[in-house]
mmCIF file of C-alpha atoms and ligand atoms in Angstrom:
data_model
loop_
_atom_site.group_PDB
_atom_site.id
_atom_site.type_symbol
_atom_site.label_atom_id
_atom_site.label_comp_id
_atom_site.label_asym_id
_atom_site.label_seq_id
_atom_site.Cartn_x
_atom_site.Cartn_y
_atom_site.Cartn_z
ATOM 1 C CA MET A 11 105.667 128.779 157.942
ATOM 2 C CA LYS A 12 108.485 126.490 156.934
ATOM 3 C CA ASP A 13 108.182 122.770 157.555
ATOM 4 C CA LEU A 14 111.175 122.655 159.893
ATOM 5 C CA MET A 15 110.314 119.197 161.208
ATOM 6 C CA ARG A 16 110.329 117.396 157.898
ATOM 7 C CA VAL A 17 113.489 119.197 156.825
ATOM 8 C CA ARG A 18 115.388 117.617 159.706
ATOM 9 C CA SER A 19 114.150 114.078 159.517
ATOM 10 C CA LEU A 20 112.608 111.692 157.046
ATOM 11 C CA ILE A 21 111.027 109.558 159.759
ATOM 12 C CA SER A 22 108.388 110.666 162.236
ATOM 13 C CA ASN A 23 109.052 110.806 165.974
ATOM 14 C CA GLU A 24 106.787 107.785 166.402
ATOM 15 C CA VAL A 25 108.627 105.652 163.849
ATOM 16 C CA GLU A 26 111.934 106.787 165.317
ATOM 17 C CA ALA A 27 110.834 105.680 168.791
ATOM 18 C CA LEU A 28 109.825 102.230 167.531
ATOM 19 C CA LEU A 29 113.056 101.843 165.576
ATOM 20 C CA ASN A 30 115.020 102.672 168.710
ATOM 21 C CA GLN A 31 112.988 100.082 170.567
ATOM 22 C CA GLN A 32 113.988 97.607 167.869
ATOM 23 C CA VAL A 33 117.659 98.537 168.299
ATOM 24 C CA LYS A 34 117.265 97.491 171.906
ATOM 25 C CA LYS A 35 115.465 94.282 170.961
ATOM 26 C CA GLU A 36 118.255 93.251 168.598
ATOM 27 C CA ALA A 37 120.869 94.048 171.244
ATOM 28 C CA LEU A 38 118.890 91.941 173.697
ATOM 29 C CA SER A 39 118.747 89.075 171.186
ATOM 30 C CA SER A 40 122.491 89.277 170.708
ATOM 31 C CA SER A 41 123.144 89.084 174.455
ATOM 32 C CA ILE A 42 120.690 86.224 174.901
ATOM 33 C CA TYR A 43 122.389 84.210 172.154
ATOM 34 C CA LEU A 44 125.756 84.910 173.716
ATOM 35 C CA ALA A 45 124.517 83.525 177.036
ATOM 36 C CA MET A 46 123.171 80.469 175.182
ATOM 37 C CA ALA A 47 126.543 79.968 173.495
ATOM 38 C CA SER A 48 128.191 79.967 176.911
ATOM 39 C CA TRP A 49 125.682 77.520 178.422
ATOM 40 C CA CYS A 50 125.977 75.109 175.492
ATOM 41 C CA ASN A 51 129.749 75.261 175.571
ATOM 42 C CA ARG A 52 129.834 74.578 179.336
ATOM 43 C CA ASN A 53 127.537 71.598 178.907
ATOM 44 C CA GLY A 54 129.421 69.948 176.078
ATOM 45 C CA PHE A 55 127.211 71.007 173.164
ATOM 46 C CA ASP A 56 129.940 72.489 171.024
ATOM 47 C CA TYR A 57 128.085 72.664 167.713
ATOM 48 C CA SER A 58 125.134 74.436 169.309
ATOM 49 C CA SER A 59 127.525 76.778 171.079
ATOM 50 C CA GLU A 60 129.086 77.672 167.750
ATOM 51 C CA TYR A 61 125.603 78.128 166.240
ATOM 52 C CA PHE A 62 124.637 80.594 168.971
ATOM 53 C CA PHE A 63 127.914 82.505 168.690
ATOM 54 C CA LYS A 64 127.067 83.039 165.032
ATOM 55 C CA GLN A 65 123.519 84.082 165.893
ATOM 56 C CA ALA A 66 124.819 86.571 168.472
ATOM 57 C CA GLU A 67 126.986 88.170 165.842
ATOM 58 C CA GLU A 68 124.112 88.359 163.365
ATOM 59 C CA GLU A 69 121.884 90.089 165.919
ATOM 60 C CA ARG A 70 124.596 92.645 166.570
ATOM 61 C CA HIS A 71 124.669 93.254 162.839
ATOM 62 C CA HIS A 72 120.876 93.743 162.815
ATOM 63 C CA GLN A 73 121.186 96.195 165.698
ATOM 64 C CA LEU A 74 123.694 98.297 163.784
ATOM 65 C CA LYS A 75 121.550 98.226 160.645
ATOM 66 C CA PHE A 76 118.643 99.803 162.545
ATOM 67 C CA TYR A 77 120.986 102.157 164.378
ATOM 68 C CA LYS A 78 122.569 103.527 161.233
ATOM 69 C CA TYR A 79 119.229 103.812 159.445
ATOM 70 C CA ILE A 80 117.859 106.029 162.228
ATOM 71 C CA LEU A 81 120.926 108.268 161.985
ATOM 72 C CA ASP A 82 120.898 108.365 158.188
ATOM 73 C CA MET A 83 117.278 109.507 158.220
ATOM 74 C CA GLY A 84 118.055 112.387 160.578
ATOM 75 C CA GLY A 85 116.926 110.725 163.775
ATOM 76 C CA ASN A 86 118.555 110.191 167.119
ATOM 77 C CA ALA A 87 119.877 106.658 167.583
ATOM 78 C CA ILE A 88 120.008 105.653 171.217
ATOM 79 C CA SER A 89 122.582 103.158 172.466
ATOM 80 C CA PRO A 90 120.498 100.693 174.480
ATOM 81 C CA GLU A 91 120.929 99.385 177.971
ATOM 82 C CA VAL A 92 120.688 95.631 178.079
ATOM 83 C CA THR A 93 120.166 93.934 181.430
ATOM 84 C CA GLY A 94 118.608 90.862 182.958
ATOM 85 C CA ILE A 95 120.034 88.253 180.595
ATOM 86 C CA LYS A 96 119.190 84.694 181.628
ATOM 87 C CA GLN A 97 122.458 82.810 182.133
ATOM 88 C CA GLU A 98 121.277 79.370 183.225
ATOM 89 C CA TYR A 99 118.979 76.906 181.520
ATOM 90 C CA ASN A 100 117.235 73.889 182.946
ATOM 91 C CA SER A 101 117.766 71.752 179.883
ATOM 92 C CA PHE A 102 119.310 71.593 176.424
ATOM 93 C CA ARG A 103 115.835 71.754 174.926
ATOM 94 C CA GLU A 104 114.874 74.851 176.940
ATOM 95 C CA VAL A 105 117.681 76.777 175.247
ATOM 96 C CA PHE A 106 116.073 76.223 171.854
ATOM 97 C CA GLU A 107 112.580 76.909 173.121
ATOM 98 C CA ASP A 108 113.769 80.282 174.397
ATOM 99 C CA ALA A 109 115.570 80.966 171.116
ATOM 100 C CA LEU A 110 112.346 80.452 169.137
ATOM 101 C CA ASP A 111 110.401 82.623 171.591
ATOM 102 C CA GLN A 112 112.906 85.412 171.108
ATOM 103 C CA GLU A 113 112.694 85.214 167.312
ATOM 104 C CA ILE A 114 108.896 85.238 167.411
ATOM 105 C CA SER A 115 108.913 88.348 169.554
ATOM 106 C CA VAL A 116 111.310 90.041 167.099
ATOM 107 C CA THR A 117 109.082 89.147 164.136
ATOM 108 C CA GLN A 118 106.054 90.540 165.944
ATOM 109 C CA SER A 119 107.721 93.816 166.777
ATOM 110 C CA ILE A 120 108.973 94.293 163.212
ATOM 111 C CA LYS A 121 105.417 93.683 162.010
ATOM 112 C CA LYS A 122 104.265 96.385 164.414
ATOM 113 C CA ILE A 123 106.735 98.915 162.991
ATOM 114 C CA TYR A 124 105.705 97.927 159.479
ATOM 115 C CA ALA A 125 102.044 98.560 160.323
ATOM 116 C CA LEU A 126 102.792 102.016 161.707
ATOM 117 C CA CYS A 127 104.831 102.901 158.614
ATOM 118 C CA LEU A 128 101.998 101.809 156.327
ATOM 119 C CA GLN A 129 99.610 103.941 158.320
ATOM 120 C CA GLU A 130 101.943 106.936 157.993
ATOM 121 C CA GLN A 131 102.684 106.138 154.361
ATOM 122 C CA ASP A 132 106.354 105.950 155.291
ATOM 123 C CA TYR A 133 107.160 103.643 152.380
ATOM 124 C CA VAL A 134 110.848 104.424 152.683
ATOM 125 C CA THR A 135 111.034 102.726 156.067
ATOM 126 C CA ASN A 136 108.774 99.919 154.849
ATOM 127 C CA GLU A 137 111.254 99.229 152.094
ATOM 128 C CA PHE A 138 114.068 99.232 154.643
ATOM 129 C CA LEU A 139 112.110 96.771 156.800
ATOM 130 C CA ASN A 140 111.576 94.342 153.928
ATOM 131 C CA TRP A 141 115.065 92.947 154.437
ATOM 132 C CA PHE A 142 114.220 92.192 158.064
ATOM 133 C CA LEU A 143 110.936 90.496 157.188
ATOM 134 C CA LYS A 144 112.809 88.105 154.942
ATOM 135 C CA GLU A 145 115.466 87.628 157.597
ATOM 136 C CA GLN A 146 112.829 86.690 160.179
ATOM 137 C CA ARG A 147 111.520 84.023 157.861
ATOM 138 C CA GLU A 148 114.937 82.393 158.021
ATOM 139 C CA GLU A 149 115.401 83.028 161.731
ATOM 140 C CA GLU A 150 112.100 81.473 162.727
ATOM 141 C CA TYR A 151 112.636 78.569 160.347
ATOM 142 C CA LYS A 152 116.034 77.756 161.857
ATOM 143 C CA ALA A 153 114.824 78.042 165.445
ATOM 144 C CA ARG A 154 111.801 75.881 164.684
ATOM 145 C CA ARG A 155 113.895 73.303 162.862
ATOM 146 C CA ALA A 156 116.267 73.040 165.827
ATOM 147 C CA LEU A 157 113.338 72.253 168.112
ATOM 148 C CA GLU A 158 112.057 69.743 165.612
ATOM 149 C CA LEU A 159 115.301 67.805 165.981
ATOM 150 C CA PHE A 160 114.337 67.056 169.577
ATOM 151 C CA GLU A 161 111.191 65.387 168.239
ATOM 152 C CA VAL A 162 112.638 63.408 165.371
ATOM 153 C CA ILE A 163 115.895 62.322 167.015
ATOM 154 C CA GLY A 164 114.762 62.101 170.642
ATOM 155 C CA GLU A 165 116.953 62.884 173.641
ATOM 156 C CA GLU A 166 117.488 59.334 174.894
ATOM 157 C CA GLY A 167 120.825 57.578 174.633
ATOM 158 C CA THR A 168 123.143 59.476 172.358
ATOM 159 C CA GLY A 169 120.191 61.607 171.191
ATOM 160 C CA GLN A 170 121.425 64.897 172.603
ATOM 161 C CA TRP A 171 124.800 64.331 170.995
ATOM 162 C CA GLU A 172 123.090 63.695 167.631
ATOM 163 C CA ILE A 173 120.882 66.749 168.025
ATOM 164 C CA ASP A 174 123.897 68.922 168.774
ATOM 165 C CA LYS A 175 125.689 67.657 165.679
ATOM 166 C CA HIS A 176 122.687 68.423 163.483
ATOM 167 C CA VAL A 177 122.138 71.922 164.893
ATOM 168 C CA GLY A 178 125.414 72.903 163.262
ATOM 169 C CA LYS A 179 124.030 71.829 159.890
ATOM 170 C CA ILE A 180 120.718 73.725 159.931
ATOM 171 C CA LYS A 181 120.418 75.843 156.838
ATOM 172 C CA TYR A 182 117.654 77.766 155.172
ATOM 173 C CA ASP A 183 117.786 78.288 151.490
ATOM 174 C CA SER A 184 114.580 79.242 149.845
ATOM 175 C CA GLU A 185 114.196 80.318 146.267
ATOM 176 C CA ALA A 186 111.136 82.401 147.068
ATOM 177 C CA MET B 16 101.405 135.744 162.167
ATOM 178 C CA ILE B 17 102.643 138.210 164.729
ATOM 179 C CA THR B 18 105.594 140.479 164.598
ATOM 180 C CA THR B 19 107.779 140.731 167.626
ATOM 181 C CA THR B 20 110.748 142.931 168.254
ATOM 182 C CA LEU B 21 113.587 141.109 169.941
ATOM 183 C CA ALA B 22 115.803 142.660 172.549
ATOM 184 C CA ASP B 23 118.591 143.133 170.008
ATOM 185 C CA THR B 24 116.114 145.173 167.960
ATOM 186 C CA LYS B 25 116.380 142.755 165.064
ATOM 187 C CA GLN B 26 112.993 142.640 163.406
ATOM 188 C CA THR B 27 111.854 139.056 163.128
ATOM 189 C CA THR B 28 108.615 137.566 161.985
ATOM 190 C CA TRP B 29 107.352 134.714 164.048
ATOM 191 C CA ALA B 30 104.447 132.465 163.377
ATOM 192 C CA GLU B 31 102.413 131.390 166.321
ATOM 193 C CA VAL B 32 102.341 127.608 166.298
ATOM 194 C CA PHE B 33 100.060 127.074 169.264
ATOM 195 C CA SER B 34 98.956 128.989 172.304
ATOM 196 C CA THR B 35 96.810 128.686 175.385
ATOM 197 C CA THR B 36 96.054 131.234 178.083
ATOM 198 C CA GLN B 37 99.159 129.911 179.867
ATOM 199 C CA GLY B 38 101.718 130.400 177.135
ATOM 200 C CA ALA B 39 102.637 129.954 173.516
ATOM 201 C CA ILE B 40 105.177 128.573 171.088
ATOM 202 C CA PHE B 41 106.290 130.525 168.044
ATOM 203 C CA GLN B 42 108.322 129.480 165.051
ATOM 204 C CA SER B 43 110.975 131.620 163.460
ATOM 205 C CA ASP B 44 111.654 130.625 159.872
ATOM 206 C CA GLU B 45 114.705 132.903 159.684
ATOM 207 C CA ASP B 46 116.376 131.344 162.714
ATOM 208 C CA ARG B 47 114.996 127.860 162.050
ATOM 209 C CA CYS B 48 113.946 127.531 165.645
ATOM 210 C CA TRP B 49 111.101 127.917 168.078
ATOM 211 C CA TYR B 50 110.469 130.345 170.892
ATOM 212 C CA VAL B 51 108.700 129.040 173.948
ATOM 213 C CA ASN B 52 106.894 131.712 175.934
ATOM 214 C CA PHE B 53 106.117 130.101 179.245
ATOM 215 C CA ALA B 54 106.518 130.590 182.981
ATOM 216 C CA GLY B 55 107.541 134.206 182.576
ATOM 217 C CA LYS B 56 110.336 133.682 180.096
ATOM 218 C CA LEU B 57 110.908 133.488 176.417
ATOM 219 C CA ALA B 58 113.308 130.703 175.505
ATOM 220 C CA LYS B 59 114.811 129.721 172.181
ATOM 221 C CA PHE B 60 114.815 126.043 171.194
ATOM 222 C CA ASP B 61 116.313 124.445 168.127
ATOM 223 C CA TYR B 62 114.992 121.214 166.631
ATOM 224 C CA ARG B 63 116.909 118.841 168.917
ATOM 225 C CA CYS B 64 116.182 120.829 172.067
ATOM 226 C CA LEU B 65 112.485 121.133 171.338
ATOM 227 C CA LEU B 66 112.284 117.354 170.995
ATOM 228 C CA LYS B 67 114.193 116.974 174.254
ATOM 229 C CA LEU B 68 111.834 119.392 175.993
ATOM 230 C CA LYS B 69 108.867 117.403 174.728
ATOM 231 C CA LYS B 70 110.393 114.161 175.966
ATOM 232 C CA ALA B 71 111.252 115.606 179.380
ATOM 233 C CA VAL B 72 107.766 117.013 179.921
ATOM 234 C CA TYR B 73 105.952 113.941 178.605
ATOM 235 C CA ASN B 74 108.053 111.751 180.886
ATOM 236 C CA VAL B 75 106.758 113.397 184.055
ATOM 237 C CA ASN B 76 104.297 111.028 185.676
ATOM 238 C CA ILE B 77 101.573 113.547 186.424
ATOM 239 C CA GLU B 78 99.131 111.084 187.918
ATOM 240 C CA GLU B 79 101.708 109.741 190.344
ATOM 241 C CA LYS B 80 102.668 113.292 191.368
ATOM 242 C CA LEU B 81 99.053 114.209 192.039
ATOM 243 C CA LEU B 82 98.389 111.098 194.100
ATOM 244 C CA SER B 83 101.642 111.283 196.028
ATOM 245 C CA SER B 84 101.214 112.222 199.674
ATOM 246 C CA ALA B 85 104.876 113.120 200.093
ATOM 247 C CA LYS B 86 105.489 116.347 201.957
ATOM 248 C CA ASP B 87 108.121 117.663 199.542
ATOM 249 C CA PRO B 88 107.026 120.579 197.364
ATOM 250 C CA ASP B 89 105.555 119.415 194.077
ATOM 251 C CA LEU B 90 108.222 121.040 191.964
ATOM 252 C CA GLU B 91 109.620 119.399 188.893
ATOM 253 C CA ILE B 92 112.941 120.391 187.388
ATOM 254 C CA ILE B 93 112.953 120.194 183.624
ATOM 255 C CA PHE B 94 116.612 120.139 182.750
ATOM 256 C CA ILE B 95 117.501 119.609 179.153
ATOM 257 C CA CYS B 96 120.968 118.367 178.403
ATOM 258 C CA ALA B 97 122.995 120.597 176.055
ATOM 259 C CA CYS B 98 120.229 123.221 175.960
ATOM 260 C CA ASP B 99 120.415 126.601 177.604
ATOM 261 C CA HIS B 100 117.177 126.410 179.502
ATOM 262 C CA THR B 101 115.986 124.826 182.688
ATOM 263 C CA TYR B 102 112.467 125.041 184.036
ATOM 264 C CA ILE B 103 111.426 124.633 187.628
ATOM 265 C CA LEU B 104 107.710 124.020 187.426
ATOM 266 C CA SER B 105 104.819 123.128 189.662
ATOM 267 C CA ILE B 106 102.682 120.188 188.668
ATOM 268 C CA LEU B 107 99.981 122.548 187.365
ATOM 269 C CA GLN B 108 102.546 124.266 185.191
ATOM 270 C CA ILE B 109 103.724 120.891 183.896
ATOM 271 C CA ILE B 110 100.161 120.104 182.860
ATOM 272 C CA ALA B 111 99.892 123.501 181.153
ATOM 273 C CA LEU B 112 103.226 123.126 179.343
ATOM 274 C CA LYS B 113 102.326 119.631 178.233
ATOM 275 C CA GLU B 114 99.108 120.941 176.727
ATOM 276 C CA ILE B 115 101.027 123.605 174.821
ATOM 277 C CA LEU B 116 103.565 121.077 173.543
ATOM 278 C CA GLU B 117 100.892 118.603 172.490
ATOM 279 C CA GLY B 118 99.126 121.341 170.555
ATOM 280 C CA THR B 119 102.390 122.493 169.050
ATOM 281 C CA PHE B 120 103.348 119.070 167.731
ATOM 282 C CA VAL B 121 99.902 118.531 166.259
ATOM 283 C CA MET B 122 100.183 121.903 164.501
ATOM 284 C CA LEU B 123 103.681 121.086 163.230
ATOM 285 C CA GLN B 124 102.377 117.817 161.851
ATOM 286 C CA LEU B 125 99.515 119.686 160.245
ATOM 287 C CA ASN B 126 102.031 122.088 158.755
ATOM 288 C CA SER B 127 103.837 119.129 157.183
ATOM 289 C CA ILE B 128 100.572 117.943 155.678
ATOM 290 C CA ILE B 129 99.862 121.426 154.323
ATOM 291 C CA HIS B 130 103.310 121.519 152.745
ATOM 292 C CA ASP B 131 102.704 118.081 151.244
ATOM 293 C CA LYS B 132 99.405 119.140 149.753
ATOM 294 C CA LEU B 133 100.293 122.645 148.592
ATOM 295 C CA TYR B 134 103.935 122.551 147.616
ATOM 296 C CA ARG B 135 105.201 119.017 147.320
ATOM 297 C CA ALA B 136 102.526 116.707 146.068
ATOM 298 C CA ALA B 137 102.107 116.037 142.407
ATOM 299 C CA PHE B 138 98.527 114.940 142.942
HETATM 300 FE FE1 FE2 C 28 117.565 90.039 164.483
HETATM 301 FE FE1 FE2 C 29 117.335 86.702 164.950
#
């Protein structure tokens, strides 16, 4: 009996399902960042707004990377429905707390896919995921650094204005 | 392996992938597809459609259906987009078809492993 399944697709149905879930997660991230960009802009935090616009675009790029990988491997990429995006925030700081939460949840779900691939010996997908693991290092660093600014600068007086200015300058360059 | 004669008298060899007393799924290497013998009909499914059938059947919330006290008949319509077949099944038939599909996908996975070990692996 021919192995008709493997002939059609490099990835298993289970890996495909998780990758599609990740497509949705990245799309969700993109929409969340877009909402954050709007909130920051409306409240006078222009540098942060710009920062979130950039993040939104990056997440869209991540989404497409997963999407195309699924298709290239013979799978069925599913265009996700994204609803329930939070549009209002109670404070400037809350925006960044939510941003870090979102990045942590993305890191966790990529780790979950990685674990399944190891179990299945799907090293091809593991290798594909390596780029995302490195990316999450940067993403979590930046989100954590932004929150740190609230500690070291403080929100009193012109604090928020200072924080906003520094958010635009957050960079992660690691040799490792 | 069983040999079945199709209506168009073309002689085709099918391999039984999995069967229960309720039905069976066969694979045709020549046609690169599967034949589902269930609920009184024999239906041809290609790769995409078989996956869609699996998804449709797995998505039926059997527990909820069994506990539901609604008066409507417990019929489920399994309609698969862009495939030629539609099933109208009772909840018992859904359970039976699900069992056949679960067995089938385990056997197909096993077949992949056999191919890995016998024909592909260098170890
Ligand atoms: Fe991302
Ligand atoms: Fe991100």
